[in-house]
Amino acid sequence: MPSTDVFFREWRDRRAGARRSLARAAELLRELDLTSSPGPETLGVVGSKGKGTTATHASAHLAAAGLRVVTVTGPSFRGHRERVRVNGVAASDTEISSLAGEIDTAIRGIPDTGDGYLAPSGLFLIAGLLRARQLDADACVLEAGMGGRGDELRLVGPRVVAMASVFAEHVGVLGDTVTEIAEEKAGVAGPTTRAFVRLPQSPEVSGAVDRTVREVTGGRTRPETVHPPRPDASEVGVPHGLSAAPAHLGGEAAGRLLRELGRPPAEPDRLATVLSSVRLPARLSHHRVPGTDTEVIVDSAINGTGVAAAVAHARRHWAAIDHVLLCLPDHKDVDGAATALGSLPVTAVRLPESHLGFSHDVPAHWSHLDVESLSPEAMAALGGRVLVLGTVYFTGRVLELVDADTERLFTA
């Protein structure tokens, strides 16, 4: 049975300066007959941070209302099959291999025009659409890669778009300012988009998003701002901390899609049961290092605000933080993280991925470690209370080391 290598093959072998090809992705969709007949309605998720939380809670709301929902997110936690889920449950090895084989065959049937590569995030999105067709799913919740007019999500024509917080991520790639980045991300909407909901943004960003959405939808859709609950408010199934806002956004976006489908919302008791089952790995998730007494809190914080929130959370649960493992490539907010961590003992972890740099200056009292040297024993040697922070490429590895349960995100 074919491996999942097909999802990464063209990206891995891409030429210097090559860009993802939306034209070839569109051709692949046609080859797979994913454009000739109406498929399930889709809810697209874009933003700089909080997309996974938004997608998970949107999926949980839809599933609680009785829908069969295929969700595509990325990157994965412990394995690539987690990027395609049905009602919160990861695809099996057999299922993801079968999807990979179908995509591999289709790629061989389309011309290689040499104008770019098929991106992994786009291929997993296509795998999700194939899975939805197999199951005759009611809806798809699709998390964009970087997002923008060049993202494969735009080809799908999402009926509803949810925009989480946008900040200076992918500067120089999607735009040179936060406003330009937000404008580009909003471009995943299109003529079929009937609702666009977003978390509060700056006035400049909101204005740019409004203009873009009106333009790409022909004036039919006007973005709505979703205000998250107050920090002291209690909302069923909404997590505390920085995940509260995207979780609330996901619920609101799901409500818009249900209205578009003519489906009633979930019964309150049913919704409360499903939302109370939601588990978000690497979003302030608590674990024990196997075979030891060491506890870890894992959070995919990538800027000073997120790191400060994670430190505050850890201090509410522990008498002291013995050590911090931090993995932030150069393009993340390393300076902000350093300020938030202050004098805490920190080990900066480096990843081997060639596209990630780790040359940013860090405080002199920090130590350094290559991720290949990290093991359960090495974590336990750092103390009884270890805070693990950084890019999801790193936090996913830690979840593997502590044997975290990432199979099911919620029970519907």
mmCIF file of C-alpha atoms in Angstrom:
data_model
loop_
_atom_site.group_PDB
_atom_site.id
_atom_site.type_symbol
_atom_site.label_atom_id
_atom_site.label_comp_id
_atom_site.label_asym_id
_atom_site.label_seq_id
_atom_site.Cartn_x
_atom_site.Cartn_y
_atom_site.Cartn_z
ATOM 1 C CA MET A 1 0.000 0.000 0.000
ATOM 2 C CA PRO A 2 1.436 3.450 -0.887
ATOM 3 C CA SER A 3 2.886 5.638 1.864
ATOM 4 C CA THR A 4 1.983 9.253 2.626
ATOM 5 C CA ASP A 5 5.105 10.417 0.796
ATOM 6 C CA VAL A 6 2.926 11.776 -2.019
ATOM 7 C CA PHE A 7 1.790 14.634 0.228
ATOM 8 C CA PHE A 8 5.353 15.920 0.590
ATOM 9 C CA ARG A 9 7.135 14.686 -2.536
ATOM 10 C CA GLU A 10 6.862 17.773 -4.730
ATOM 11 C CA TRP A 11 7.463 20.175 -1.831
ATOM 12 C CA ARG A 12 10.570 18.221 -0.793
ATOM 13 C CA ASP A 13 11.942 18.135 -4.343
ATOM 14 C CA ARG A 14 11.000 21.714 -5.267
ATOM 15 C CA ARG A 15 13.531 23.952 -7.007
ATOM 16 C CA ALA A 16 14.951 26.999 -5.256
ATOM 17 C CA GLY A 17 12.471 29.849 -5.556
ATOM 18 C CA ALA A 18 9.608 27.610 -6.680
ATOM 19 C CA ARG A 19 6.112 28.459 -5.479
ATOM 20 C CA ARG A 20 3.021 26.348 -4.890
ATOM 21 C CA SER A 21 0.893 25.982 -8.004
ATOM 22 C CA LEU A 22 -2.790 26.733 -7.607
ATOM 23 C CA ALA A 23 -3.293 25.925 -11.296
ATOM 24 C CA ARG A 24 -2.009 22.363 -10.866
ATOM 25 C CA ALA A 25 -4.054 21.944 -7.681
ATOM 26 C CA ALA A 26 -7.151 22.993 -9.628
ATOM 27 C CA GLU A 27 -6.272 20.484 -12.343
ATOM 28 C CA LEU A 28 -5.875 17.779 -9.698
ATOM 29 C CA LEU A 29 -9.322 18.574 -8.294
ATOM 30 C CA ARG A 30 -10.764 18.136 -11.789
ATOM 31 C CA GLU A 31 -8.857 14.895 -12.337
ATOM 32 C CA LEU A 32 -10.340 13.540 -9.117
ATOM 33 C CA ASP A 33 -13.810 14.687 -10.209
ATOM 34 C CA LEU A 34 -14.163 16.887 -7.142
ATOM 35 C CA THR A 35 -15.522 19.845 -9.091
ATOM 36 C CA SER A 36 -18.160 18.348 -11.412
ATOM 37 C CA SER A 37 -20.900 17.891 -8.829
ATOM 38 C CA PRO A 38 -21.809 19.698 -5.622
ATOM 39 C CA GLY A 39 -19.996 18.317 -2.611
ATOM 40 C CA PRO A 40 -20.519 19.042 1.073
ATOM 41 C CA GLU A 41 -20.659 22.676 2.118
ATOM 42 C CA THR A 42 -17.389 23.946 3.518
ATOM 43 C CA LEU A 43 -16.303 26.174 6.360
ATOM 44 C CA GLY A 44 -12.834 27.628 5.812
ATOM 45 C CA VAL A 45 -10.562 28.824 8.607
ATOM 46 C CA VAL A 46 -7.771 31.376 8.168
ATOM 47 C CA GLY A 47 -5.610 33.465 10.501
ATOM 48 C CA SER A 48 -2.157 33.679 12.027
ATOM 49 C CA LYS A 49 -2.905 31.816 15.256
ATOM 50 C CA GLY A 50 -5.826 29.838 16.647
ATOM 51 C CA LYS A 51 -6.891 28.165 13.400
ATOM 52 C CA GLY A 52 -6.766 24.648 14.832
ATOM 53 C CA THR A 53 -8.851 25.612 17.864
ATOM 54 C CA THR A 54 -11.372 27.401 15.636
ATOM 55 C CA ALA A 55 -11.635 24.393 13.306
ATOM 56 C CA THR A 56 -11.986 21.905 16.169
ATOM 57 C CA HIS A 57 -14.764 23.819 17.915
ATOM 58 C CA ALA A 58 -16.580 24.515 14.651
ATOM 59 C CA SER A 59 -16.473 20.778 13.908
ATOM 60 C CA ALA A 60 -17.704 19.896 17.393
ATOM 61 C CA HIS A 61 -20.673 22.282 17.055
ATOM 62 C CA LEU A 62 -21.613 20.819 13.671
ATOM 63 C CA ALA A 63 -21.243 17.237 14.860
ATOM 64 C CA ALA A 64 -23.360 17.981 17.935
ATOM 65 C CA ALA A 65 -26.080 19.159 15.536
ATOM 66 C CA GLY A 66 -26.077 15.725 13.926
ATOM 67 C CA LEU A 67 -23.839 16.368 10.925
ATOM 68 C CA ARG A 68 -21.099 14.083 9.687
ATOM 69 C CA VAL A 69 -18.091 16.403 9.501
ATOM 70 C CA VAL A 70 -14.723 15.957 7.839
ATOM 71 C CA THR A 71 -12.070 18.250 9.318
ATOM 72 C CA VAL A 72 -8.679 19.050 7.795
ATOM 73 C CA THR A 73 -6.061 20.728 9.975
ATOM 74 C CA GLY A 74 -2.300 20.961 10.039
ATOM 75 C CA PRO A 75 0.410 20.400 10.950
ATOM 76 C CA SER A 76 -0.283 17.131 12.739
ATOM 77 C CA PHE A 77 0.526 16.257 16.332
ATOM 78 C CA ARG A 78 1.852 12.701 16.228
ATOM 79 C CA GLY A 79 1.194 11.503 12.682
ATOM 80 C CA HIS A 80 0.007 12.693 9.295
ATOM 81 C CA ARG A 81 -3.272 10.797 9.478
ATOM 82 C CA GLU A 82 -4.398 13.260 12.182
ATOM 83 C CA ARG A 83 -4.699 15.943 9.526
ATOM 84 C CA VAL A 84 -7.903 14.334 8.229
ATOM 85 C CA ARG A 85 -10.600 13.584 10.798
ATOM 86 C CA VAL A 86 -14.240 12.496 10.811
ATOM 87 C CA ASN A 87 -16.273 13.853 13.716
ATOM 88 C CA GLY A 88 -13.047 14.520 15.582
ATOM 89 C CA VAL A 89 -11.443 11.097 15.045
ATOM 90 C CA ALA A 90 -8.213 10.771 13.050
ATOM 91 C CA ALA A 91 -8.149 8.724 9.871
ATOM 92 C CA SER A 92 -6.706 5.246 10.233
ATOM 93 C CA ASP A 93 -3.425 4.221 8.632
ATOM 94 C CA THR A 94 -5.364 2.266 6.033
ATOM 95 C CA GLU A 95 -7.668 5.183 5.257
ATOM 96 C CA ILE A 96 -4.908 7.794 4.858
ATOM 97 C CA SER A 97 -2.829 5.407 2.742
ATOM 98 C CA SER A 98 -5.823 4.759 0.490
ATOM 99 C CA LEU A 99 -6.374 8.507 0.064
ATOM 100 C CA ALA A 100 -2.676 8.974 -0.680
ATOM 101 C CA GLY A 101 -2.819 6.268 -3.331
ATOM 102 C CA GLU A 102 -5.825 7.854 -5.039
ATOM 103 C CA ILE A 103 -4.101 11.237 -5.081
ATOM 104 C CA ASP A 104 -0.843 9.709 -6.346
ATOM 105 C CA THR A 105 -2.633 8.074 -9.273
ATOM 106 C CA ALA A 106 -4.419 11.312 -10.131
ATOM 107 C CA ILE A 107 -1.208 13.361 -10.040
ATOM 108 C CA ARG A 108 0.304 11.037 -12.627
ATOM 109 C CA GLY A 109 -2.669 11.806 -14.847
ATOM 110 C CA ILE A 110 -2.208 15.577 -14.965
ATOM 111 C CA PRO A 111 0.522 17.435 -16.867
ATOM 112 C CA ASP A 112 3.532 18.772 -14.989
ATOM 113 C CA THR A 113 3.683 22.268 -16.436
ATOM 114 C CA GLY A 114 6.746 23.188 -14.407
ATOM 115 C CA ASP A 115 5.050 26.273 -12.957
ATOM 116 C CA GLY A 116 5.202 25.181 -9.320
ATOM 117 C CA TYR A 117 4.718 22.350 -6.857
ATOM 118 C CA LEU A 118 1.720 20.784 -5.150
ATOM 119 C CA ALA A 119 1.892 21.875 -1.517
ATOM 120 C CA PRO A 120 1.403 19.429 1.375
ATOM 121 C CA SER A 121 -1.363 21.465 3.019
ATOM 122 C CA GLY A 122 -3.273 21.608 -0.260
ATOM 123 C CA LEU A 123 -2.922 17.874 -0.842
ATOM 124 C CA PHE A 124 -4.217 17.080 2.649
ATOM 125 C CA LEU A 125 -7.138 19.415 1.948
ATOM 126 C CA ILE A 126 -7.859 17.428 -1.215
ATOM 127 C CA ALA A 127 -7.578 14.204 0.800
ATOM 128 C CA GLY A 128 -10.233 15.573 3.144
ATOM 129 C CA LEU A 129 -12.540 16.299 0.224
ATOM 130 C CA LEU A 130 -12.045 12.744 -1.053
ATOM 131 C CA ARG A 131 -12.852 11.365 2.396
ATOM 132 C CA ALA A 132 -15.977 13.509 2.544
ATOM 133 C CA ARG A 133 -17.114 12.110 -0.791
ATOM 134 C CA GLN A 134 -16.483 8.542 0.349
ATOM 135 C CA LEU A 135 -18.638 9.083 3.435
ATOM 136 C CA ASP A 136 -21.229 11.370 1.850
ATOM 137 C CA ALA A 137 -20.343 13.842 4.614
ATOM 138 C CA ASP A 138 -22.616 16.768 5.406
ATOM 139 C CA ALA A 139 -19.891 19.373 5.817
ATOM 140 C CA CYS A 140 -16.157 19.989 5.699
ATOM 141 C CA VAL A 141 -14.181 22.253 8.012
ATOM 142 C CA LEU A 142 -10.955 23.144 6.231
ATOM 143 C CA GLU A 143 -8.024 24.932 7.835
ATOM 144 C CA ALA A 144 -5.951 26.922 5.356
ATOM 145 C CA GLY A 145 -2.173 26.570 5.183
ATOM 146 C CA MET A 146 -0.766 30.077 5.225
ATOM 147 C CA GLY A 147 -4.025 31.205 3.698
ATOM 148 C CA GLY A 148 -4.577 33.806 1.042
ATOM 149 C CA ARG A 149 -5.431 34.004 -2.611
ATOM 150 C CA GLY A 150 -2.709 31.441 -3.317
ATOM 151 C CA ASP A 151 -4.131 28.861 -0.906
ATOM 152 C CA GLU A 152 -5.985 25.785 -2.164
ATOM 153 C CA LEU A 153 -8.879 26.641 0.152
ATOM 154 C CA ARG A 154 -9.774 29.376 -2.317
ATOM 155 C CA LEU A 155 -10.392 26.737 -5.004
ATOM 156 C CA VAL A 156 -13.009 25.031 -2.850
ATOM 157 C CA GLY A 157 -15.233 28.102 -2.568
ATOM 158 C CA PRO A 158 -16.008 28.004 1.172
ATOM 159 C CA ARG A 159 -19.601 28.892 2.047
ATOM 160 C CA VAL A 160 -18.464 30.316 5.413
ATOM 161 C CA VAL A 161 -15.044 31.747 6.328
ATOM 162 C CA ALA A 162 -13.799 32.225 9.895
ATOM 163 C CA MET A 163 -10.805 34.505 10.437
ATOM 164 C CA ALA A 164 -8.877 34.120 13.693
ATOM 165 C CA SER A 165 -6.353 36.695 14.904
ATOM 166 C CA VAL A 166 -3.989 38.062 12.282
ATOM 167 C CA PHE A 167 -0.553 39.390 13.187
ATOM 168 C CA ALA A 168 2.913 39.742 11.663
ATOM 169 C CA GLU A 169 3.290 36.108 10.644
ATOM 170 C CA HIS A 170 4.595 35.372 7.137
ATOM 171 C CA VAL A 171 5.849 38.926 6.667
ATOM 172 C CA GLY A 172 7.527 39.111 3.281
ATOM 173 C CA VAL A 173 5.572 36.079 2.068
ATOM 174 C CA LEU A 174 1.912 37.099 2.218
ATOM 175 C CA GLY A 175 2.626 40.807 2.604
ATOM 176 C CA ASP A 176 4.956 43.364 4.149
ATOM 177 C CA THR A 177 2.521 44.564 6.844
ATOM 178 C CA VAL A 178 -0.158 43.017 9.040
ATOM 179 C CA THR A 179 -2.781 44.828 6.984
ATOM 180 C CA GLU A 180 -1.464 43.351 3.738
ATOM 181 C CA ILE A 181 -1.304 39.886 5.301
ATOM 182 C CA ALA A 182 -4.921 40.128 6.523
ATOM 183 C CA GLU A 183 -6.061 41.366 3.135
ATOM 184 C CA GLU A 184 -4.362 38.407 1.459
ATOM 185 C CA LYS A 185 -5.828 35.882 3.925
ATOM 186 C CA ALA A 186 -9.328 37.300 3.383
ATOM 187 C CA GLY A 187 -8.888 36.494 -0.304
ATOM 188 C CA VAL A 188 -9.798 32.834 0.286
ATOM 189 C CA ALA A 189 -13.424 33.972 0.223
ATOM 190 C CA GLY A 190 -15.144 34.034 -3.136
ATOM 191 C CA PRO A 191 -18.459 34.187 -5.002
ATOM 192 C CA THR A 192 -19.916 31.255 -3.045
ATOM 193 C CA THR A 193 -19.049 32.718 0.375
ATOM 194 C CA ARG A 194 -22.200 33.792 2.198
ATOM 195 C CA ALA A 195 -20.807 34.518 5.659
ATOM 196 C CA PHE A 196 -17.437 35.822 6.845
ATOM 197 C CA VAL A 197 -16.884 35.995 10.609
ATOM 198 C CA ARG A 198 -13.738 37.288 12.274
ATOM 199 C CA LEU A 199 -12.289 38.018 15.670
ATOM 200 C CA PRO A 200 -11.730 41.708 16.481
ATOM 201 C CA GLN A 201 -8.840 43.179 14.493
ATOM 202 C CA SER A 202 -7.244 46.619 14.356
ATOM 203 C CA PRO A 203 -9.212 49.297 12.451
ATOM 204 C CA GLU A 204 -6.701 49.177 9.592
ATOM 205 C CA VAL A 205 -6.906 45.393 9.308
ATOM 206 C CA SER A 206 -10.716 45.402 9.572
ATOM 207 C CA GLY A 207 -10.982 47.966 6.798
ATOM 208 C CA ALA A 208 -8.689 45.962 4.508
ATOM 209 C CA VAL A 209 -10.635 42.756 5.191
ATOM 210 C CA ASP A 210 -13.954 44.495 4.529
ATOM 211 C CA ARG A 211 -12.748 45.796 1.175
ATOM 212 C CA THR A 212 -11.334 42.429 0.124
ATOM 213 C CA VAL A 213 -14.420 40.423 1.081
ATOM 214 C CA ARG A 214 -16.741 42.837 -0.689
ATOM 215 C CA GLU A 215 -14.531 42.634 -3.773
ATOM 216 C CA VAL A 216 -14.205 38.839 -3.980
ATOM 217 C CA THR A 217 -17.871 38.161 -3.158
ATOM 218 C CA GLY A 218 -19.205 40.783 -5.545
ATOM 219 C CA GLY A 219 -20.556 42.815 -2.636
ATOM 220 C CA ARG A 220 -22.850 40.002 -1.431
ATOM 221 C CA THR A 221 -21.074 39.371 1.864
ATOM 222 C CA ARG A 222 -20.071 41.755 4.621
ATOM 223 C CA PRO A 223 -17.685 40.546 7.347
ATOM 224 C CA GLU A 224 -19.095 40.251 10.863
ATOM 225 C CA THR A 225 -16.978 40.727 13.993
ATOM 226 C CA VAL A 226 -17.390 38.048 16.652
ATOM 227 C CA HIS A 227 -16.556 39.345 20.124
ATOM 228 C CA PRO A 228 -15.148 36.636 22.404
ATOM 229 C CA PRO A 229 -16.513 36.159 25.921
ATOM 230 C CA ARG A 230 -15.082 38.225 28.747
ATOM 231 C CA PRO A 231 -12.214 36.544 30.630
ATOM 232 C CA ASP A 232 -14.457 36.180 33.697
ATOM 233 C CA ALA A 233 -17.416 34.877 31.710
ATOM 234 C CA SER A 234 -18.467 31.249 31.761
ATOM 235 C CA GLU A 235 -19.436 29.752 28.403
ATOM 236 C CA VAL A 236 -20.121 26.042 28.065
ATOM 237 C CA GLY A 237 -17.300 24.218 26.351
ATOM 238 C CA VAL A 238 -15.111 27.284 25.787
ATOM 239 C CA PRO A 239 -11.576 26.854 27.190
ATOM 240 C CA HIS A 240 -9.831 29.418 29.342
ATOM 241 C CA GLY A 241 -6.888 31.517 28.223
ATOM 242 C CA LEU A 242 -6.024 32.515 24.686
ATOM 243 C CA SER A 243 -7.940 29.550 23.219
ATOM 244 C CA ALA A 244 -11.263 31.024 24.360
ATOM 245 C CA ALA A 245 -11.546 33.514 21.511
ATOM 246 C CA PRO A 246 -10.901 31.110 18.595
ATOM 247 C CA ALA A 247 -13.104 28.472 20.254
ATOM 248 C CA HIS A 248 -15.962 30.978 20.442
ATOM 249 C CA LEU A 249 -15.298 31.988 16.830
ATOM 250 C CA GLY A 250 -15.556 28.360 15.746
ATOM 251 C CA GLY A 251 -18.957 28.037 17.379
ATOM 252 C CA GLU A 252 -20.225 31.204 15.721
ATOM 253 C CA ALA A 253 -18.938 30.109 12.313
ATOM 254 C CA ALA A 254 -20.619 26.718 12.708
ATOM 255 C CA GLY A 255 -23.883 28.480 13.496
ATOM 256 C CA ARG A 256 -23.625 30.454 10.261
ATOM 257 C CA LEU A 257 -23.035 27.255 8.260
ATOM 258 C CA LEU A 258 -25.972 25.500 9.904
ATOM 259 C CA ARG A 259 -28.222 28.367 8.868
ATOM 260 C CA GLU A 260 -26.872 28.157 5.308
ATOM 261 C CA LEU A 261 -27.688 24.448 5.283
ATOM 262 C CA GLY A 262 -31.146 24.999 6.746
ATOM 263 C CA ARG A 263 -30.230 22.824 9.714
ATOM 264 C CA PRO A 264 -31.184 23.619 13.323
ATOM 265 C CA PRO A 265 -28.477 24.099 15.941
ATOM 266 C CA ALA A 266 -27.724 21.324 18.396
ATOM 267 C CA GLU A 267 -29.967 20.871 21.401
ATOM 268 C CA PRO A 268 -28.339 22.694 24.358
ATOM 269 C CA ASP A 269 -27.748 19.574 26.451
ATOM 270 C CA ARG A 270 -26.309 17.688 23.480
ATOM 271 C CA LEU A 271 -24.048 20.622 22.600
ATOM 272 C CA ALA A 272 -22.816 20.929 26.191
ATOM 273 C CA THR A 273 -21.955 17.216 26.272
ATOM 274 C CA VAL A 274 -19.975 17.324 23.038
ATOM 275 C CA LEU A 275 -18.156 20.573 23.847
ATOM 276 C CA SER A 276 -17.206 19.319 27.298
ATOM 277 C CA SER A 277 -15.420 16.412 25.590
ATOM 278 C CA VAL A 278 -13.182 18.646 23.434
ATOM 279 C CA ARG A 279 -9.474 18.116 24.018
ATOM 280 C CA LEU A 280 -6.883 20.395 22.431
ATOM 281 C CA PRO A 281 -3.405 18.810 22.460
ATOM 282 C CA ALA A 282 -0.568 21.322 22.818
ATOM 283 C CA ARG A 283 -2.974 24.075 23.854
ATOM 284 C CA LEU A 284 -2.091 24.251 27.554
ATOM 285 C CA SER A 285 -2.494 20.476 27.712
ATOM 286 C CA HIS A 286 -1.221 18.618 30.799
ATOM 287 C CA HIS A 287 0.727 15.353 30.613
ATOM 288 C CA ARG A 288 2.999 13.133 32.666
ATOM 289 C CA VAL A 289 6.315 11.907 31.307
ATOM 290 C CA PRO A 290 5.965 8.098 31.118
ATOM 291 C CA GLY A 291 7.739 6.203 33.872
ATOM 292 C CA THR A 292 8.524 9.360 35.873
ATOM 293 C CA ASP A 293 6.927 11.818 38.288
ATOM 294 C CA THR A 294 7.590 14.750 35.946
ATOM 295 C CA GLU A 295 4.596 16.742 34.772
ATOM 296 C CA VAL A 296 4.634 18.839 31.623
ATOM 297 C CA ILE A 297 2.345 21.514 30.272
ATOM 298 C CA VAL A 298 2.556 21.764 26.475
ATOM 299 C CA ASP A 299 1.480 24.851 24.562
ATOM 300 C CA SER A 300 2.107 25.922 20.970
ATOM 301 C CA ALA A 301 2.800 29.545 21.918
ATOM 302 C CA ILE A 302 4.796 31.402 19.266
ATOM 303 C CA ASN A 303 4.937 34.985 20.546
ATOM 304 C CA GLY A 304 5.409 36.952 23.735
ATOM 305 C CA THR A 305 1.693 37.165 24.470
ATOM 306 C CA GLY A 306 1.208 33.422 24.142
ATOM 307 C CA VAL A 307 4.308 32.613 26.198
ATOM 308 C CA ALA A 308 3.222 34.993 28.968
ATOM 309 C CA ALA A 309 -0.239 33.381 29.049
ATOM 310 C CA ALA A 310 1.305 29.895 29.275
ATOM 311 C CA VAL A 311 3.624 30.961 32.112
ATOM 312 C CA ALA A 312 0.661 32.439 33.998
ATOM 313 C CA HIS A 313 -1.322 29.223 33.473
ATOM 314 C CA ALA A 314 1.557 27.077 34.741
ATOM 315 C CA ARG A 315 1.975 29.255 37.828
ATOM 316 C CA ARG A 316 -1.714 28.887 38.642
ATOM 317 C CA HIS A 317 -1.324 25.099 38.624
ATOM 318 C CA TRP A 318 2.190 24.637 40.001
ATOM 319 C CA ALA A 319 4.026 26.084 42.966
ATOM 320 C CA ALA A 320 7.036 26.645 40.681
ATOM 321 C CA ILE A 321 8.213 26.083 37.113
ATOM 322 C CA ASP A 322 11.395 24.019 37.238
ATOM 323 C CA HIS A 323 12.352 24.447 33.586
ATOM 324 C CA VAL A 324 11.125 25.687 30.223
ATOM 325 C CA LEU A 325 11.750 23.967 26.900
ATOM 326 C CA LEU A 326 11.289 26.518 24.120
ATOM 327 C CA CYS A 327 11.485 26.016 20.364
ATOM 328 C CA LEU A 328 10.990 29.163 18.287
ATOM 329 C CA PRO A 329 12.540 29.526 14.833
ATOM 330 C CA ASP A 330 14.002 32.897 13.911
ATOM 331 C CA HIS A 331 10.824 34.128 12.199
ATOM 332 C CA LYS A 332 8.811 33.783 15.412
ATOM 333 C CA ASP A 333 8.741 36.298 18.273
ATOM 334 C CA VAL A 334 11.895 35.147 20.052
ATOM 335 C CA ASP A 335 12.466 38.515 21.756
ATOM 336 C CA GLY A 336 8.900 38.632 23.054
ATOM 337 C CA ALA A 337 9.224 35.110 24.415
ATOM 338 C CA ALA A 338 12.488 35.966 26.164
ATOM 339 C CA THR A 339 10.870 38.955 27.853
ATOM 340 C CA ALA A 340 7.911 36.865 29.012
ATOM 341 C CA LEU A 341 10.170 34.118 30.404
ATOM 342 C CA GLY A 342 12.409 36.509 32.345
ATOM 343 C CA SER A 343 14.822 34.694 34.637
ATOM 344 C CA LEU A 344 13.223 31.250 34.332
ATOM 345 C CA PRO A 345 15.657 28.458 33.418
ATOM 346 C CA VAL A 346 15.228 27.861 29.695
ATOM 347 C CA THR A 347 16.580 25.411 27.151
ATOM 348 C CA ALA A 348 16.263 26.568 23.548
ATOM 349 C CA VAL A 349 15.561 23.571 21.320
ATOM 350 C CA ARG A 350 16.600 23.444 17.671
ATOM 351 C CA LEU A 351 14.819 21.472 14.945
ATOM 352 C CA PRO A 352 16.603 19.905 11.949
ATOM 353 C CA GLU A 353 14.167 21.171 9.292
ATOM 354 C CA SER A 354 16.194 22.974 6.633
ATOM 355 C CA HIS A 355 13.619 25.734 6.135
ATOM 356 C CA LEU A 356 13.759 26.781 9.801
ATOM 357 C CA GLY A 357 16.559 28.960 11.180
ATOM 358 C CA PHE A 358 17.707 29.075 14.818
ATOM 359 C CA SER A 359 20.374 31.765 14.829
ATOM 360 C CA HIS A 360 18.523 34.487 16.749
ATOM 361 C CA ASP A 361 20.335 35.880 19.794
ATOM 362 C CA VAL A 362 18.924 34.574 23.074
ATOM 363 C CA PRO A 363 19.691 35.362 26.744
ATOM 364 C CA ALA A 364 23.068 34.150 27.957
ATOM 365 C CA HIS A 365 21.605 32.010 30.737
ATOM 366 C CA TRP A 366 19.663 29.837 28.268
ATOM 367 C CA SER A 367 21.075 26.456 27.355
ATOM 368 C CA HIS A 368 20.718 24.786 23.952
ATOM 369 C CA LEU A 369 19.626 21.361 22.752
ATOM 370 C CA ASP A 370 19.024 19.647 19.431
ATOM 371 C CA VAL A 371 15.618 18.007 19.392
ATOM 372 C CA GLU A 372 17.134 14.610 18.534
ATOM 373 C CA SER A 373 18.668 14.599 22.015
ATOM 374 C CA LEU A 374 15.323 15.120 23.723
ATOM 375 C CA SER A 375 13.912 12.030 25.405
ATOM 376 C CA PRO A 376 11.562 11.275 28.295
ATOM 377 C CA GLU A 377 14.618 10.807 30.505
ATOM 378 C CA ALA A 378 16.075 14.148 29.415
ATOM 379 C CA MET A 379 12.794 15.911 30.213
ATOM 380 C CA ALA A 380 12.546 14.243 33.608
ATOM 381 C CA ALA A 381 16.094 15.366 34.419
ATOM 382 C CA LEU A 382 14.955 18.993 34.106
ATOM 383 C CA GLY A 383 12.702 18.758 37.156
ATOM 384 C CA GLY A 384 9.229 17.800 38.220
ATOM 385 C CA ARG A 385 7.420 20.676 36.487
ATOM 386 C CA VAL A 386 8.443 21.413 32.894
ATOM 387 C CA LEU A 387 6.753 23.941 30.625
ATOM 388 C CA VAL A 388 7.049 23.071 26.916
ATOM 389 C CA LEU A 389 6.467 25.904 24.431
ATOM 390 C CA GLY A 390 6.963 26.644 20.759
ATOM 391 C CA THR A 391 6.106 25.818 17.200
ATOM 392 C CA VAL A 392 3.758 22.911 16.603
ATOM 393 C CA TYR A 393 6.534 21.038 14.784
ATOM 394 C CA PHE A 394 8.205 20.844 18.196
ATOM 395 C CA THR A 395 5.224 20.441 20.504
ATOM 396 C CA GLY A 396 4.041 17.566 18.325
ATOM 397 C CA ARG A 397 7.320 15.763 18.972
ATOM 398 C CA VAL A 398 6.906 16.260 22.706
ATOM 399 C CA LEU A 399 3.365 14.872 22.570
ATOM 400 C CA GLU A 400 4.866 11.797 20.936
ATOM 401 C CA LEU A 401 7.485 11.475 23.681
ATOM 402 C CA VAL A 402 4.873 11.650 26.448
ATOM 403 C CA ASP A 403 2.530 9.322 24.511
ATOM 404 C CA ALA A 404 -0.296 11.864 24.511
ATOM 405 C CA ASP A 405 -3.697 10.782 23.239
ATOM 406 C CA THR A 406 -4.261 12.718 20.000
ATOM 407 C CA GLU A 407 -6.554 10.191 18.331
ATOM 408 C CA ARG A 408 -9.857 11.904 19.199
ATOM 409 C CA LEU A 409 -10.415 15.652 19.650
ATOM 410 C CA PHE A 410 -14.026 15.334 20.780
ATOM 411 C CA THR A 411 -16.768 12.744 21.175
ATOM 412 C CA ALA A 412 -19.913 13.259 19.124
#
